[in-house]
Amino acid sequence: GAGVSQSPSNKVTEKGKDVELRCDPISGHTALYWYRQSLGQGLEFLIYFQGNSAPDKSGLPSDRFSAERTGGSVSTLTIQRTQQEDSAVYLCASSLGDSGNTIYFGEGSWLTVV
Amino acid sequence: SQKIEQNSEALNIQEGKTATLTCNYTNYSPAYLQWYRQDPGRGPVFLLLIRENEKEKRKERLKVTFDTTLKQSLFHITASQPADSATYLCALDTMSGNTPLVFGKGTRLSVIA
C-alpha cells in the first residue's frame, strides 16, 4: 500500500481479555517497529524487526506482550490479559532498514481497556 | 544512563516569530538525528534528518543544527504560522545495526495568531 496501515484504528476491550493489533508496512520495507504512546507522553519503543534477524524485544514491558512478523511483511502485536495501564496508542512504523532512513508511521491503534 | 531530552514540554510563540526547540542527549553517539512532527490523533511525520558530520540542514522555513560536542540539536521554524502548531519530536539513530530510533518526549508548539 501507499502507507503503513494499522488495524483496528480503535479498540475497546475488557480488562483480562487478549487483543491483537495488526500492522501492514510499506511494501519493500525490511524494518518494522512498534511503539506505544500513552496520553500526553512520548514514544515508548516496544519491538523492532529487521529483515531475517532476531527481533529486538528489549522494549516489551512484560511477558503479556508479544509480536510476530510473518513472511517479512505483516506484523501482529498481541497483548494478553490486558490491564488498564495498557491503554495507549500503539504505533507501527516501517523503513527501508538501513540506518539513516526515514521511518514512516501508521496512524496508530487506539486501545482502551475498561 | 542514556537519555534524550527535549527541553520544554510546551512552547507558545507569536505568529511570525522564530520558534526554537532543543534536543539534548547523553551517553549516545548518534550518527543521525531526525525531527518529526505529530499532530493530535495522528502518527509522527518525518521532517528532517541531519548527519553527525553536518552542522546545519534547511528545508523551506525549517532549520536544524547538530552539535556533537554539545550533544545538542536545535530545530528552528522561521516566520511561524498557526498551522505549525503541533508536537515536535527528535529521534536518535545510533547506526549500530539493529538499534531502533530512540525518541524524545516531544515539545508541543503553539503558534498564536
mmCIF file of C-alpha atoms in Angstrom:
data_model
loop_
_atom_site.group_PDB
_atom_site.id
_atom_site.type_symbol
_atom_site.label_atom_id
_atom_site.label_comp_id
_atom_site.label_asym_id
_atom_site.label_seq_id
_atom_site.Cartn_x
_atom_site.Cartn_y
_atom_site.Cartn_z
ATOM 1 C CA GLY A 1 0.000 0.000 0.000
ATOM 2 C CA ALA A 2 0.909 3.642 -0.114
ATOM 3 C CA GLY A 3 1.496 3.948 3.599
ATOM 4 C CA VAL A 4 1.681 1.964 6.814
ATOM 5 C CA SER A 5 -1.719 0.546 7.583
ATOM 6 C CA GLN A 6 -2.846 -0.376 11.086
ATOM 7 C CA SER A 7 -5.978 -2.092 12.304
ATOM 8 C CA PRO A 8 -8.137 -1.731 14.210
ATOM 9 C CA SER A 9 -7.948 2.041 14.469
ATOM 10 C CA ASN A 10 -9.850 1.897 17.742
ATOM 11 C CA LYS A 11 -10.358 -0.966 20.158
ATOM 12 C CA VAL A 12 -12.185 -1.034 23.469
ATOM 13 C CA THR A 13 -11.675 -4.220 25.429
ATOM 14 C CA GLU A 14 -12.445 -5.507 28.876
ATOM 15 C CA LYS A 15 -9.684 -5.996 31.379
ATOM 16 C CA GLY A 16 -8.300 -9.510 31.177
ATOM 17 C CA LYS A 17 -9.105 -10.061 27.508
ATOM 18 C CA ASP A 18 -6.480 -10.601 24.821
ATOM 19 C CA VAL A 19 -6.118 -8.185 21.921
ATOM 20 C CA GLU A 20 -4.338 -8.376 18.585
ATOM 21 C CA LEU A 21 -3.188 -5.314 16.701
ATOM 22 C CA ARG A 22 -2.161 -5.580 13.082
ATOM 23 C CA CYS A 23 0.358 -3.637 11.045
ATOM 24 C CA ASP A 24 0.828 -3.754 7.287
ATOM 25 C CA PRO A 25 4.088 -1.955 6.444
ATOM 26 C CA ILE A 26 5.028 -0.182 3.245
ATOM 27 C CA SER A 27 5.869 -2.696 0.552
ATOM 28 C CA GLY A 28 9.608 -3.361 0.349
ATOM 29 C CA HIS A 29 10.386 -2.036 3.813
ATOM 30 C CA THR A 30 12.509 -4.533 5.703
ATOM 31 C CA ALA A 31 12.384 -2.841 9.095
ATOM 32 C CA LEU A 32 9.238 -2.721 11.200
ATOM 33 C CA TYR A 33 8.817 -1.056 14.572
ATOM 34 C CA TRP A 34 6.167 -0.998 17.276
ATOM 35 C CA TYR A 35 5.972 1.943 19.646
ATOM 36 C CA ARG A 36 3.470 2.810 22.354
ATOM 37 C CA GLN A 37 2.336 6.304 23.254
ATOM 38 C CA SER A 38 0.291 6.988 26.337
ATOM 39 C CA LEU A 39 -1.812 10.136 26.594
ATOM 40 C CA GLY A 40 0.482 13.172 26.550
ATOM 41 C CA GLN A 41 3.607 11.028 26.655
ATOM 42 C CA GLY A 42 6.466 10.347 24.286
ATOM 43 C CA LEU A 43 7.009 7.308 22.128
ATOM 44 C CA GLU A 44 7.996 4.180 24.016
ATOM 45 C CA PHE A 45 9.849 1.602 21.945
ATOM 46 C CA LEU A 46 8.402 -1.897 22.143
ATOM 47 C CA ILE A 47 9.888 -4.176 19.484
ATOM 48 C CA TYR A 48 11.847 -3.962 16.233
ATOM 49 C CA PHE A 49 12.073 -6.382 13.312
ATOM 50 C CA GLN A 50 14.808 -6.080 10.699
ATOM 51 C CA GLY A 51 14.808 -8.499 7.809
ATOM 52 C CA ASN A 52 15.555 -12.050 8.907
ATOM 53 C CA SER A 53 17.407 -11.017 12.060
ATOM 54 C CA ALA A 54 16.124 -11.910 15.500
ATOM 55 C CA PRO A 55 13.770 -9.153 16.639
ATOM 56 C CA ASP A 56 14.852 -6.667 19.277
ATOM 57 C CA LYS A 57 12.286 -7.270 22.020
ATOM 58 C CA SER A 58 14.044 -5.179 24.629
ATOM 59 C CA GLY A 59 11.187 -2.679 24.911
ATOM 60 C CA LEU A 60 8.351 -5.089 25.620
ATOM 61 C CA PRO A 61 7.074 -4.128 29.099
ATOM 62 C CA SER A 62 6.047 -7.608 30.238
ATOM 63 C CA ASP A 63 5.619 -11.163 29.024
ATOM 64 C CA ARG A 64 1.975 -10.370 28.293
ATOM 65 C CA PHE A 65 3.235 -8.578 25.191
ATOM 66 C CA SER A 66 4.444 -10.419 22.116
ATOM 67 C CA ALA A 67 4.775 -9.698 18.438
ATOM 68 C CA GLU A 68 5.460 -11.613 15.301
ATOM 69 C CA ARG A 69 6.118 -10.746 11.728
ATOM 70 C CA THR A 70 5.103 -13.264 9.129
ATOM 71 C CA GLY A 71 6.851 -13.531 5.789
ATOM 72 C CA GLY A 72 8.797 -10.375 6.435
ATOM 73 C CA SER A 73 5.699 -8.265 5.954
ATOM 74 C CA VAL A 74 2.606 -8.041 8.158
ATOM 75 C CA SER A 75 3.124 -7.873 11.910
ATOM 76 C CA THR A 76 0.782 -8.624 14.777
ATOM 77 C CA LEU A 77 1.233 -7.267 18.293
ATOM 78 C CA THR A 78 -0.586 -9.355 20.890
ATOM 79 C CA ILE A 79 -1.388 -8.240 24.398
ATOM 80 C CA GLN A 80 -2.641 -10.989 26.678
ATOM 81 C CA ARG A 81 -4.747 -10.463 29.792
ATOM 82 C CA THR A 82 -4.993 -6.736 29.173
ATOM 83 C CA GLN A 83 -4.705 -4.306 32.060
ATOM 84 C CA GLN A 84 -5.958 -0.742 32.279
ATOM 85 C CA GLU A 85 -2.391 0.578 32.108
ATOM 86 C CA ASP A 86 -2.130 -0.958 28.637
ATOM 87 C CA SER A 87 -4.482 1.765 27.370
ATOM 88 C CA ALA A 88 -2.496 3.775 24.841
ATOM 89 C CA VAL A 89 -1.968 4.353 21.145
ATOM 90 C CA TYR A 90 0.086 1.598 19.571
ATOM 91 C CA LEU A 91 2.053 2.963 16.622
ATOM 92 C CA CYS A 92 3.633 0.851 13.949
ATOM 93 C CA ALA A 93 6.307 2.163 11.611
ATOM 94 C CA SER A 94 8.425 0.807 8.794
ATOM 95 C CA SER A 95 11.572 1.804 6.952
ATOM 96 C CA LEU A 96 13.992 0.556 4.335
ATOM 97 C CA GLY A 97 16.051 -0.691 7.216
ATOM 98 C CA ASP A 98 19.379 0.969 6.652
ATOM 99 C CA SER A 99 20.347 3.453 9.307
ATOM 100 C CA GLY A 100 19.582 6.985 8.349
ATOM 101 C CA ASN A 101 16.408 6.153 6.516
ATOM 102 C CA THR A 102 13.153 7.853 7.350
ATOM 103 C CA ILE A 103 10.677 5.748 9.252
ATOM 104 C CA TYR A 104 7.050 6.023 8.236
ATOM 105 C CA PHE A 105 4.366 5.729 10.868
ATOM 106 C CA GLY A 106 0.849 4.448 10.647
ATOM 107 C CA GLU A 107 -1.979 6.331 12.299
ATOM 108 C CA GLY A 108 -1.981 4.020 15.277
ATOM 109 C CA SER A 109 -4.356 1.698 17.029
ATOM 110 C CA TRP A 110 -6.082 3.355 19.971
ATOM 111 C CA LEU A 111 -6.550 0.772 22.710
ATOM 112 C CA THR A 112 -8.792 1.406 25.689
ATOM 113 C CA VAL A 113 -9.005 -1.210 28.425
ATOM 114 C CA VAL A 114 -12.064 -0.840 30.637
ATOM 115 C CA SER B 1 22.266 6.116 31.605
ATOM 116 C CA GLN B 2 21.242 7.094 28.123
ATOM 117 C CA LYS B 3 18.836 9.993 27.872
ATOM 118 C CA ILE B 4 17.304 12.135 25.188
ATOM 119 C CA GLU B 5 15.604 15.281 26.436
ATOM 120 C CA GLN B 6 13.570 17.960 24.765
ATOM 121 C CA ASN B 7 13.887 20.998 26.912
ATOM 122 C CA SER B 8 10.298 22.021 27.277
ATOM 123 C CA GLU B 9 7.015 20.222 27.168
ATOM 124 C CA ALA B 10 5.250 23.238 25.681
ATOM 125 C CA LEU B 11 6.272 26.385 23.877
ATOM 126 C CA ASN B 12 3.992 29.292 22.974
ATOM 127 C CA ILE B 13 5.091 31.740 20.340
ATOM 128 C CA GLN B 14 3.630 34.667 18.457
ATOM 129 C CA GLU B 15 2.870 34.234 14.769
ATOM 130 C CA GLY B 16 5.718 35.446 12.592
ATOM 131 C CA LYS B 17 8.413 34.839 15.197
ATOM 132 C CA THR B 18 11.046 32.125 15.055
ATOM 133 C CA ALA B 19 10.390 29.078 17.193
ATOM 134 C CA THR B 20 13.449 27.274 18.560
ATOM 135 C CA LEU B 21 13.180 23.803 20.032
ATOM 136 C CA THR B 22 16.018 21.996 21.762
ATOM 137 C CA CYS B 23 17.001 18.345 21.871
ATOM 138 C CA ASN B 24 19.807 17.221 24.191
ATOM 139 C CA TYR B 25 21.183 13.734 24.601
ATOM 140 C CA THR B 26 23.595 11.948 26.913
ATOM 141 C CA ASN B 27 25.534 8.706 26.531
ATOM 142 C CA TYR B 28 24.622 8.300 22.899
ATOM 143 C CA SER B 29 26.828 8.662 19.841
ATOM 144 C CA PRO B 30 24.228 9.226 17.152
ATOM 145 C CA ALA B 31 25.200 9.004 13.530
ATOM 146 C CA TYR B 32 21.970 10.726 12.607
ATOM 147 C CA LEU B 33 19.345 12.823 14.294
ATOM 148 C CA GLN B 34 15.834 13.210 12.951
ATOM 149 C CA TRP B 35 12.931 15.536 13.668
ATOM 150 C CA TYR B 36 9.291 14.546 13.355
ATOM 151 C CA ARG B 37 6.020 16.407 13.627
ATOM 152 C CA GLN B 38 2.993 14.882 15.324
ATOM 153 C CA ASP B 39 -0.497 16.300 15.153
ATOM 154 C CA PRO B 40 -3.142 15.242 17.717
ATOM 155 C CA GLY B 41 -4.521 11.806 16.965
ATOM 156 C CA ARG B 42 -2.035 11.163 14.149
ATOM 157 C CA GLY B 43 1.216 9.300 13.744
ATOM 158 C CA PRO B 44 4.503 11.238 13.611
ATOM 159 C CA VAL B 45 5.615 12.542 10.228
ATOM 160 C CA PHE B 46 9.249 12.899 9.215
ATOM 161 C CA LEU B 47 10.577 16.427 8.710
ATOM 162 C CA LEU B 48 14.364 16.499 8.559
ATOM 163 C CA LEU B 49 17.413 14.308 9.051
ATOM 164 C CA ILE B 50 20.879 15.617 9.888
ATOM 165 C CA ARG B 51 24.059 13.555 9.922
ATOM 166 C CA GLU B 52 26.777 13.803 12.535
ATOM 167 C CA ASN B 53 29.177 15.445 10.084
ATOM 168 C CA GLU B 54 26.636 18.115 9.112
ATOM 169 C CA LYS B 55 26.330 21.297 11.102
ATOM 170 C CA GLU B 56 23.106 22.552 9.629
ATOM 171 C CA LYS B 57 20.271 21.412 7.377
ATOM 172 C CA ARG B 58 17.477 23.535 5.924
ATOM 173 C CA LYS B 59 14.135 22.815 4.344
ATOM 174 C CA GLU B 60 11.892 25.745 3.482
ATOM 175 C CA ARG B 61 11.175 27.525 6.810
ATOM 176 C CA LEU B 62 12.813 24.780 8.861
ATOM 177 C CA LYS B 63 16.418 24.678 10.022
ATOM 178 C CA VAL B 64 18.143 22.030 12.111
ATOM 179 C CA THR B 65 21.576 22.239 13.692
ATOM 180 C CA PHE B 66 23.571 19.375 15.186
ATOM 181 C CA ASP B 67 26.423 19.959 17.631
ATOM 182 C CA THR B 68 28.031 16.653 18.598
ATOM 183 C CA THR B 69 30.322 18.403 21.092
ATOM 184 C CA LEU B 70 27.421 19.934 22.996
ATOM 185 C CA LYS B 71 25.327 16.820 22.262
ATOM 186 C CA GLN B 72 22.520 19.031 21.132
ATOM 187 C CA SER B 73 20.266 19.686 18.181
ATOM 188 C CA LEU B 74 18.269 22.862 17.663
ATOM 189 C CA PHE B 75 15.154 22.939 15.496
ATOM 190 C CA HIS B 76 14.044 26.329 14.176
ATOM 191 C CA ILE B 77 10.824 27.332 12.439
ATOM 192 C CA THR B 78 11.095 30.810 10.952
ATOM 193 C CA ALA B 79 8.092 33.032 10.225
ATOM 194 C CA SER B 80 5.964 30.699 12.311
ATOM 195 C CA GLN B 81 2.303 30.224 11.438
ATOM 196 C CA PRO B 82 -0.648 28.857 13.452
ATOM 197 C CA ALA B 83 -0.540 25.813 11.151
ATOM 198 C CA ASP B 84 2.882 24.994 12.610
ATOM 199 C CA SER B 85 1.208 24.229 15.948
ATOM 200 C CA ALA B 86 1.964 20.582 16.723
ATOM 201 C CA THR B 87 4.239 18.396 18.825
ATOM 202 C CA TYR B 88 7.782 18.100 17.517
ATOM 203 C CA LEU B 89 9.831 15.021 18.325
ATOM 204 C CA CYS B 90 13.546 14.475 17.974
ATOM 205 C CA ALA B 91 14.902 10.986 17.447
ATOM 206 C CA LEU B 92 18.366 9.462 17.503
ATOM 207 C CA ASP B 93 19.688 6.865 15.137
ATOM 208 C CA THR B 94 22.843 5.334 16.551
ATOM 209 C CA MET B 95 23.658 3.398 13.380
ATOM 210 C CA SER B 96 24.644 0.330 15.347
ATOM 211 C CA GLY B 97 22.858 -2.282 13.316
ATOM 212 C CA ASN B 98 19.665 -3.447 14.873
ATOM 213 C CA THR B 99 19.019 -0.384 17.003
ATOM 214 C CA PRO B 100 15.695 1.356 16.533
ATOM 215 C CA LEU B 101 15.203 5.094 16.631
ATOM 216 C CA VAL B 102 15.012 6.475 20.167
ATOM 217 C CA PHE B 103 12.564 9.344 20.563
ATOM 218 C CA GLY B 104 12.389 12.281 22.915
ATOM 219 C CA LYS B 105 9.077 13.078 24.633
ATOM 220 C CA GLY B 106 8.443 15.983 22.292
ATOM 221 C CA THR B 107 7.748 19.692 22.591
ATOM 222 C CA ARG B 108 4.209 20.934 21.994
ATOM 223 C CA LEU B 109 4.416 24.149 19.997
ATOM 224 C CA SER B 110 1.517 26.588 19.885
ATOM 225 C CA VAL B 111 1.736 29.482 17.441
ATOM 226 C CA ILE B 112 -0.651 32.233 18.448
ATOM 227 C CA ALA B 113 -2.146 34.498 15.810
#
